Coordinates of C-alpha atoms in Angstrom, one line a residue:
X1 CA 10.0 -32.8 7.3
X2 CA 10.2 -29.8 9.7
X3 CA 8.2 -30.0 12.9
X4 CA 7.1 -26.8 14.5
X5 CA 4.1 -25.3 16.3
X6 CA 2.5 -25.0 12.8
X7 CA 1.7 -28.7 13.1
X8 CA -1.4 -27.9 15.1
X9 CA -2.5 -31.5 15.7
X10 CA 0.9 -32.5 17.1
X11 CA 0.9 -29.4 19.4
X12 CA -2.6 -30.4 20.7
X13 CA -1.5 -34.0 21.3
X14 CA 1.7 -32.8 23.0
X15 CA -0.2 -30.5 25.3
X16 CA -2.7 -33.2 26.2
X17 CA 0.1 -35.6 27.1
X18 CA 1.8 -33.0 29.2
X19 CA -1.4 -32.3 31.2
X20 CA -2.0 -36.1 31.5
X21 CA 1.5 -36.5 33.0
X22 CA 0.8 -33.6 35.4
X23 CA -2.5 -35.2 36.4
X24 CA -0.6 -38.4 37.3
X25 CA 2.6 -36.9 38.6
X26 CA 1.3 -34.1 40.9
X27 CA -0.8 -36.4 43.2
X28 CA 2.1 -38.8 43.3
X29 CA 4.5 -36.0 44.3
X30 CA 2.1 -34.7 46.9
X31 CA 1.7 -38.2 48.4
X32 CA 5.5 -38.8 48.4
X33 CA 6.1 -35.4 50.1
X34 CA 3.3 -36.0 52.6
X35 CA 4.5 -39.5 53.6
X36 CA 8.3 -38.9 53.5
X37 CA 9.9 -38.9 56.8
X38 CA 12.4 -36.3 57.8
X39 CA 15.9 -37.0 56.7
X40 CA 17.8 -37.5 53.4
X41 CA 15.6 -38.2 50.4
X42 CA 16.4 -41.1 48.2
X43 CA 18.1 -40.0 44.9
X44 CA 15.5 -41.9 42.9
X45 CA 12.7 -40.1 44.7
X46 CA 14.3 -36.8 44.3
X47 CA 14.9 -37.4 40.6
X48 CA 11.2 -38.4 40.1
X49 CA 10.1 -35.2 41.8
X50 CA 12.4 -33.1 39.6
X51 CA 11.0 -34.8 36.5
X52 CA 7.4 -34.0 37.6
X53 CA 8.4 -30.4 38.2
X54 CA 10.0 -30.2 34.7
X55 CA 6.9 -31.7 33.1
X56 CA 4.7 -29.2 34.9
X57 CA 6.9 -26.3 33.8
X58 CA 6.8 -27.5 30.2
X59 CA 3.0 -27.8 30.3
X60 CA 2.6 -24.3 31.5
X61 CA 5.2 -22.8 29.0
X62 CA 3.0 -22.7 25.9
X63 CA 5.3 -20.2 24.2
X64 CA 8.2 -22.6 24.1
X65 CA 9.0 -24.0 20.7
X66 CA 7.3 -27.3 19.8
X67 CA 10.6 -29.2 19.4
X68 CA 11.9 -28.1 22.9
X69 CA 8.6 -29.1 24.6
X70 CA 8.4 -32.4 22.8
X71 CA 12.1 -33.3 23.7
X72 CA 11.5 -32.3 27.3
X73 CA 8.5 -34.6 27.6
X74 CA 10.3 -37.5 25.8
X75 CA 13.3 -37.0 28.1
X76 CA 11.2 -37.1 31.2
X77 CA 9.4 -40.3 30.1
X78 CA 12.8 -41.9 29.2
X79 CA 14.4 -41.0 32.5
X80 CA 11.3 -42.3 34.4
X81 CA 11.7 -45.6 32.5
X82 CA 15.4 -45.8 33.4
X83 CA 14.6 -45.0 37.1
X84 CA 11.9 -47.7 37.1
X85 CA 14.4 -50.2 35.6
X86 CA 17.1 -49.3 38.1
X87 CA 14.9 -49.2 41.1
X88 CA 12.2 -51.8 40.4
X89 CA 13.7 -54.0 37.6
X90 CA 12.1 -55.2 34.4
X91 CA 8.5 -54.6 35.3
X92 CA 5.5 -54.0 33.1
X93 CA 5.6 -50.3 34.0
X94 CA 9.2 -50.1 32.9
X95 CA 8.4 -51.6 29.5
X96 CA 5.4 -49.4 29.1
X97 CA 7.4 -46.3 29.8
X98 CA 10.1 -47.3 27.3
X99 CA 7.4 -48.2 24.7
X100 CA 5.8 -44.8 25.3
X101 CA 9.2 -43.1 24.5
X102 CA 9.3 -44.9 21.1
X103 CA 5.6 -44.1 20.3
X104 CA 6.1 -40.4 21.3
X105 CA 9.2 -40.1 19.2
X106 CA 7.4 -41.5 16.2
X107 CA 4.3 -39.4 16.8
X108 CA 6.2 -36.1 17.1
X109 CA 9.3 -36.6 14.9
X110 CA 8.5 -39.2 12.3
X111 CA 9.7 -42.7 11.4
X112 CA 13.4 -42.1 11.5
X113 CA 13.4 -41.0 15.1
X114 CA 11.0 -43.7 15.9
X115 CA 13.5 -46.4 14.9
X116 CA 16.4 -44.5 16.6
X117 CA 14.4 -44.3 19.9
X118 CA 13.6 -48.0 19.5
X119 CA 17.3 -49.0 19.4
X120 CA 18.2 -46.5 22.1
X121 CA 15.6 -47.8 24.6
X122 CA 16.5 -51.4 23.8
X123 CA 20.1 -50.7 24.4
X124 CA 19.3 -48.9 27.7
X125 CA 17.3 -51.8 29.0
X126 CA 20.1 -54.2 28.0
X127 CA 22.5 -52.0 29.8
X128 CA 20.4 -51.8 33.0
X129 CA 20.0 -55.6 32.8
X130 CA 23.7 -56.0 32.5
X131 CA 24.2 -53.9 35.7
X132 CA 21.7 -56.1 37.5
X133 CA 23.4 -59.3 36.3
X134 CA 26.8 -58.2 37.3
X135 CA 25.5 -57.1 40.7
X136 CA 26.5 -53.4 40.1
X137 CA 23.0 -52.5 41.3
X138 CA 20.5 -54.4 43.4
X139 CA 16.8 -54.0 43.0
X140 CA 14.5 -53.7 46.0
X141 CA 12.1 -56.3 44.5
X142 CA 12.6 -59.7 45.9
X143 CA 11.2 -61.6 42.8
X144 CA 14.0 -60.4 40.5
X145 CA 16.8 -62.7 41.6
X146 CA 16.5 -64.5 38.3
X147 CA 18.0 -61.4 36.6
X148 CA 21.4 -62.7 37.6
X149 CA 21.1 -64.9 34.5
X150 CA 22.4 -63.2 31.4
X151 CA 20.3 -65.2 29.1
X152 CA 17.1 -64.0 30.7
X153 CA 18.1 -60.4 30.3
X154 CA 18.8 -61.1 26.7
X155 CA 15.4 -62.7 26.2
X156 CA 13.6 -59.8 28.0
X157 CA 15.5 -57.3 25.8
X158 CA 14.7 -59.2 22.6
X159 CA 11.0 -59.5 23.6
X160 CA 10.9 -55.8 24.3
X161 CA 12.4 -55.0 20.9
X162 CA 9.9 -57.3 19.1
X163 CA 7.0 -55.8 21.0
X164 CA 8.2 -52.2 20.7
X165 CA 9.1 -52.7 17.0
X166 CA 5.7 -54.1 16.2
X167 CA 4.1 -51.2 18.0
X168 CA 6.4 -48.7 16.3
X169 CA 5.5 -50.0 12.9
X170 CA 1.8 -49.7 13.7
X171 CA 2.3 -46.2 15.1
X172 CA 4.4 -45.3 12.0
X173 CA 1.6 -46.5 9.7
X174 CA -1.1 -44.7 11.6
X175 CA 1.0 -41.5 11.7
X176 CA 1.7 -41.7 8.0
X177 CA -2.0 -42.2 7.2
X178 CA -2.9 -39.4 9.5
X179 CA -0.4 -37.1 7.9
X180 CA -1.7 -38.1 4.4
X181 CA -5.2 -37.5 5.5
X182 CA -4.4 -34.1 7.1
X183 CA -2.4 -33.1 4.0
X184 CA -5.4 -33.9 1.8
X185 CA -7.7 -32.1 4.1
X186 CA -5.3 -29.1 4.2
X187 CA -5.2 -29.0 0.4
X188 CA -8.9 -29.3 0.2
X189 CA -9.3 -26.5 2.8
X190 CA -6.7 -24.4 1.0
X191 CA -8.6 -24.9 -2.3
X192 CA -11.9 -24.1 -0.6
X193 CA -10.5 -21.0 1.0
X194 CA -9.1 -19.8 -2.4
X195 CA -12.5 -20.5 -4.0
X196 CA -14.2 -18.8 -1.2
X197 CA -12.0 -15.7 -1.6
X198 CA -12.6 -15.7 -5.4
X199 CA -16.3 -16.1 -4.8
X200 CA -16.3 -13.3 -2.3
X201 CA -14.3 -11.1 -4.7
X202 CA -16.7 -11.9 -7.5
X203 CA -19.7 -11.3 -5.3
X204 CA -18.2 -7.9 -4.2
X205 CA -17.6 -7.0 -7.8
X206 CA -21.1 -8.1 -8.8
X207 CA -22.6 -6.1 -5.9
X208 CA -20.6 -3.1 -6.9
X209 CA -21.7 -3.5 -10.5
X210 CA -25.3 -3.9 -9.4
X211 CA -25.0 -0.7 -7.3
X212 CA -23.5 1.2 -10.2
X213 CA -26.2 0.0 -12.5
X214 CA -29.0 0.7 -10.0
X215 CA -27.6 4.2 -9.4
X216 CA -27.4 4.8 -13.1
X217 CA -30.9 3.5 -13.7
X218 CA -32.4 5.4 -10.8
X219 CA -30.9 8.7 -11.9
X220 CA -31.1 8.6 -15.7
X221 CA -33.9 10.8 -17.2
X222 CA -34.8 8.3 -19.8
X223 CA -37.2 5.4 -18.9
X224 CA -35.8 1.9 -18.9
X225 CA -38.4 -0.8 -19.3
X226 CA -38.9 -4.6 -19.7
X227 CA -41.8 -6.6 -21.0
X228 CA -42.6 -10.3 -21.5
X229 CA -43.5 -11.8 -24.9
X230 CA -47.1 -10.6 -24.5
X231 CA -46.3 -6.9 -23.8
X232 CA -46.9 -7.1 -20.1
X233 CA -44.6 -4.7 -18.2
X234 CA -42.2 -6.5 -15.9
X235 CA -39.8 -3.6 -15.0
X236 CA -39.8 0.2 -15.1
X237 CA -37.2 2.6 -13.9
X238 CA -38.2 5.3 -11.4
X239 CA -38.0 8.0 -14.1
X240 CA -41.3 6.8 -15.5
X241 CA -43.2 8.7 -12.8
X242 CA -41.8 12.1 -14.1
X243 CA -42.8 11.1 -17.6
X244 CA -46.2 9.7 -17.2
X245 CA -47.4 10.4 -13.6
X246 CA -47.6 6.7 -12.9
X247 CA -45.4 5.1 -10.2
X248 CA -43.5 1.9 -11.4
X249 CA -45.6 -0.2 -9.1
X250 CA -48.8 1.1 -10.8
X251 CA -47.7 0.0 -14.2
X252 CA -45.8 -3.3 -13.6
X253 CA -48.2 -6.2 -14.5
X254 CA -50.2 -4.0 -16.9
X255 CA -50.1 -4.5 -20.7
X256 CA -48.1 -1.8 -22.4
X257 CA -50.4 -1.5 -25.4
X258 CA -53.3 -0.3 -23.1
X259 CA -51.4 3.0 -22.7
X260 CA -50.7 3.5 -26.4
X261 CA -52.9 6.1 -28.2
X262 CA -55.7 4.3 -30.0
X263 CA -54.8 5.4 -33.5
X264 CA -51.2 4.2 -33.0
X265 CA -52.0 0.9 -31.2
X266 CA -52.3 -1.4 -34.3
X267 CA -49.1 -0.2 -35.8
X268 CA -47.2 -0.6 -32.5
X269 CA -48.5 -4.1 -31.9
X270 CA -47.3 -5.1 -35.3
X271 CA -43.9 -3.5 -34.7
X272 CA -43.7 -5.2 -31.3
X273 CA -44.0 -8.6 -33.0
X274 CA -41.4 -7.5 -35.6
X275 CA -38.9 -6.7 -32.8
X276 CA -39.5 -10.0 -31.1
X277 CA -38.7 -11.6 -34.5
X278 CA -35.4 -9.7 -34.6
X279 CA -36.2 -6.8 -36.8
X280 CA -34.8 -4.0 -34.7
X281 CA -35.8 -0.4 -35.3
X282 CA -36.8 2.6 -33.2
X283 CA -40.5 3.5 -33.0
X284 CA -42.2 6.8 -32.4
X285 CA -45.8 6.9 -31.2
X286 CA -48.2 8.5 -28.8
X287 CA -49.2 7.4 -25.3
X288 CA -51.8 8.5 -22.9
X289 CA -50.4 9.5 -19.5
X290 CA -52.1 9.6 -16.1
X291 CA -53.4 13.1 -16.5
X292 CA -55.1 12.2 -19.8
X293 CA -52.7 14.2 -21.9
X294 CA -51.2 12.7 -25.0
X295 CA -47.4 12.5 -25.2
X296 CA -45.0 11.4 -28.0
X297 CA -42.3 8.9 -27.1
X298 CA -39.5 7.2 -29.0
X299 CA -38.6 3.6 -28.0
X300 CA -35.5 1.6 -28.7
X301 CA -35.6 -2.0 -27.6
X302 CA -34.1 -5.5 -28.1
X303 CA -35.5 -9.0 -27.6
X304 CA -34.4 -11.1 -24.6
X305 CA -33.7 -14.7 -25.5
X306 CA -33.8 -17.8 -23.3
X307 CA -33.0 -21.2 -24.8
X308 CA -33.2 -19.6 -28.3
X309 CA -36.7 -18.2 -27.8
X310 CA -37.6 -14.5 -27.4
X311 CA -39.0 -14.1 -23.9
X312 CA -39.7 -10.4 -24.0
X313 CA -38.2 -7.0 -24.7
X314 CA -35.8 -4.7 -22.8
X315 CA -35.4 -1.1 -23.9
X316 CA -35.5 2.6 -23.2
X317 CA -37.9 5.3 -24.2
X318 CA -37.6 9.1 -24.2
X319 CA -40.3 11.8 -24.3
X320 CA -40.1 13.6 -27.7
X321 CA -43.3 15.7 -27.3
X322 CA -41.4 19.0 -27.3
X323 CA -39.2 17.8 -30.2
X324 CA -42.3 16.9 -32.2
X325 CA -43.9 20.3 -31.5
X326 CA -40.7 22.1 -32.6
X327 CA -40.6 20.0 -35.7
X328 CA -44.3 20.9 -36.5
X329 CA -43.6 24.6 -36.0
X330 CA -40.6 24.3 -38.2
X331 CA -42.6 22.6 -40.9
X332 CA -45.3 25.4 -40.7
X333 CA -42.6 28.0 -41.0
X334 CA -41.1 26.3 -44.1
X335 CA -44.6 26.0 -45.5
X336 CA -45.4 29.7 -45.0
X337 CA -42.1 30.7 -46.4
X338 CA -42.7 28.6 -49.5
X339 CA -46.2 30.2 -49.8
X340 CA -44.7 33.6 -49.4
X341 CA -42.1 32.9 -52.1
X342 CA -44.8 31.6 -54.4
X343 CA -47.1 34.6 -53.8
X344 CA -44.2 37.0 -54.4
X345 CA -43.5 35.4 -57.7
X346 CA -47.2 35.5 -58.7
X347 CA -47.4 39.2 -57.6
X348 CA -44.5 40.2 -59.8
X349 CA -46.1 38.5 -62.8
X350 CA -49.5 40.1 -61.9
X351 CA -47.9 43.5 -61.6
X352 CA -46.3 43.0 -65.0
X353 CA -49.6 42.2 -66.5
X354 CA -51.2 45.2 -64.8
X355 CA -48.5 47.5 -66.2
X356 CA -49.4 46.3 -69.7
X357 CA -53.1 46.8 -69.1
X358 CA -52.5 50.3 -67.7
X359 CA -50.2 51.2 -70.5
X360 CA -52.5 50.1 -73.4
X361 CA -55.6 51.5 -71.6
X362 CA -54.0 54.9 -71.3
X363 CA -52.8 54.9 -75.0
X364 CA -56.3 53.8 -76.1
X365 CA -57.9 56.5 -74.0
X366 CA -56.0 59.2 -76.0
X367 CA -57.5 57.9 -79.2
X368 CA -61.1 58.5 -78.1
X369 CA -62.9 61.7 -77.1
X370 CA -63.2 62.5 -73.4
X371 CA -67.0 62.4 -73.1
X372 CA -67.6 59.3 -75.2
X373 CA -68.9 56.0 -73.9
X374 CA -65.6 54.3 -74.8
X375 CA -63.7 56.9 -72.9
X376 CA -65.9 56.2 -69.8
X377 CA -65.3 52.5 -70.1
X378 CA -61.6 52.9 -70.4
X379 CA -61.6 55.1 -67.3
X380 CA -63.3 52.2 -65.4
X381 CA -60.6 49.9 -66.6
X382 CA -57.9 52.3 -65.4
X383 CA -59.5 52.7 -62.0
X384 CA -59.9 48.9 -61.5
X385 CA -56.2 48.4 -62.5
X386 CA -55.0 50.9 -60.0
X387 CA -57.0 49.3 -57.3
X388 CA -55.6 45.9 -58.2
X389 CA -52.0 47.4 -58.1
X390 CA -52.7 48.9 -54.7
X391 CA -54.1 45.6 -53.4
X392 CA -51.0 43.6 -54.4
X393 CA -48.7 46.2 -52.9
X394 CA -50.6 46.4 -49.6
X395 CA -51.0 42.6 -49.0
X396 CA -47.9 41.1 -50.6
X397 CA -45.5 43.9 -50.2
X398 CA -44.4 43.7 -53.8
X399 CA -43.7 47.0 -55.6
X400 CA -44.9 47.2 -59.1
X401 CA -42.3 47.9 -61.8
X402 CA -41.8 51.5 -62.7

């Protein structure tokens, strides 16, 4: 496992231990310097002051790599323990300092280095004890004369190893559980962050879609509407105001059928029920707008389902009044054209019959005398036939056959 500043909890623990060492060491250094008499400073005292200075520098150097700072702290604690063993002997403080070295190694570098540091500190204490026993060094404490016995040194070293080993295993277990917990927490946080990003992305896409839909609805000329299952209007797009004169807020909550032209209302109510039942087809009918005018509209709608039941309609309607007027004019034009064609055909037939009447009348008139009663009657027939011919020509524009 690689250890770096990315292990934030280790960095925080390390920084806390550095500041704690500074809080203990700085007052001690100040006291030693204030009470030290002029002359040559003892090597142990000088070494202790140097260790305090190194720890202070490490605490202030936050940009140093985690490994370097951790090794510096562990080294300072280890050297402090060695100085304590050399100068004071096997005291409780010496054992605690060595034990702290083991715990710190396990905390910052894992179980392997925990066991290595356990063996190293045990060997160091045994070595210092040997120096005491052989008389190579002499402690200033008067109650350590029993250290001249090698068996006692061995017992102290073994006791330290047992105590430190037990503590080391406890620390190893705690660190392992802590790492496992942090790993699970980190995975959960990573998953949560991924879900949060996906949710934020989905929300952004949804918001963009809603804005696009809203922009489309607000700018389209056709009216988008929604009703419940009873025909009550629940939504109307802004375009309804230009079509009917009503604002959407004036119509929402009203029953749609109330605005349908009275003659068309029964048919539309039946068709509304048919659409709810799934029989889809467009409808054309008349509505009464705010000004009182009657307008033709064409609707296209679909039912909205919830839990398998139709809850209402959603659709769109367009104003087809102009279209209906144009269609009516076109029908009238076709009708007049048909009438004209029919009249033209009748006129031709009528002219043909007039030609026969005129021809036979003129022939008959030659057979009678000019002043006779029959001649007078035939002249009346000729005059009436000519007037009929002129009437057809003038009103229908059909020329009689020559």
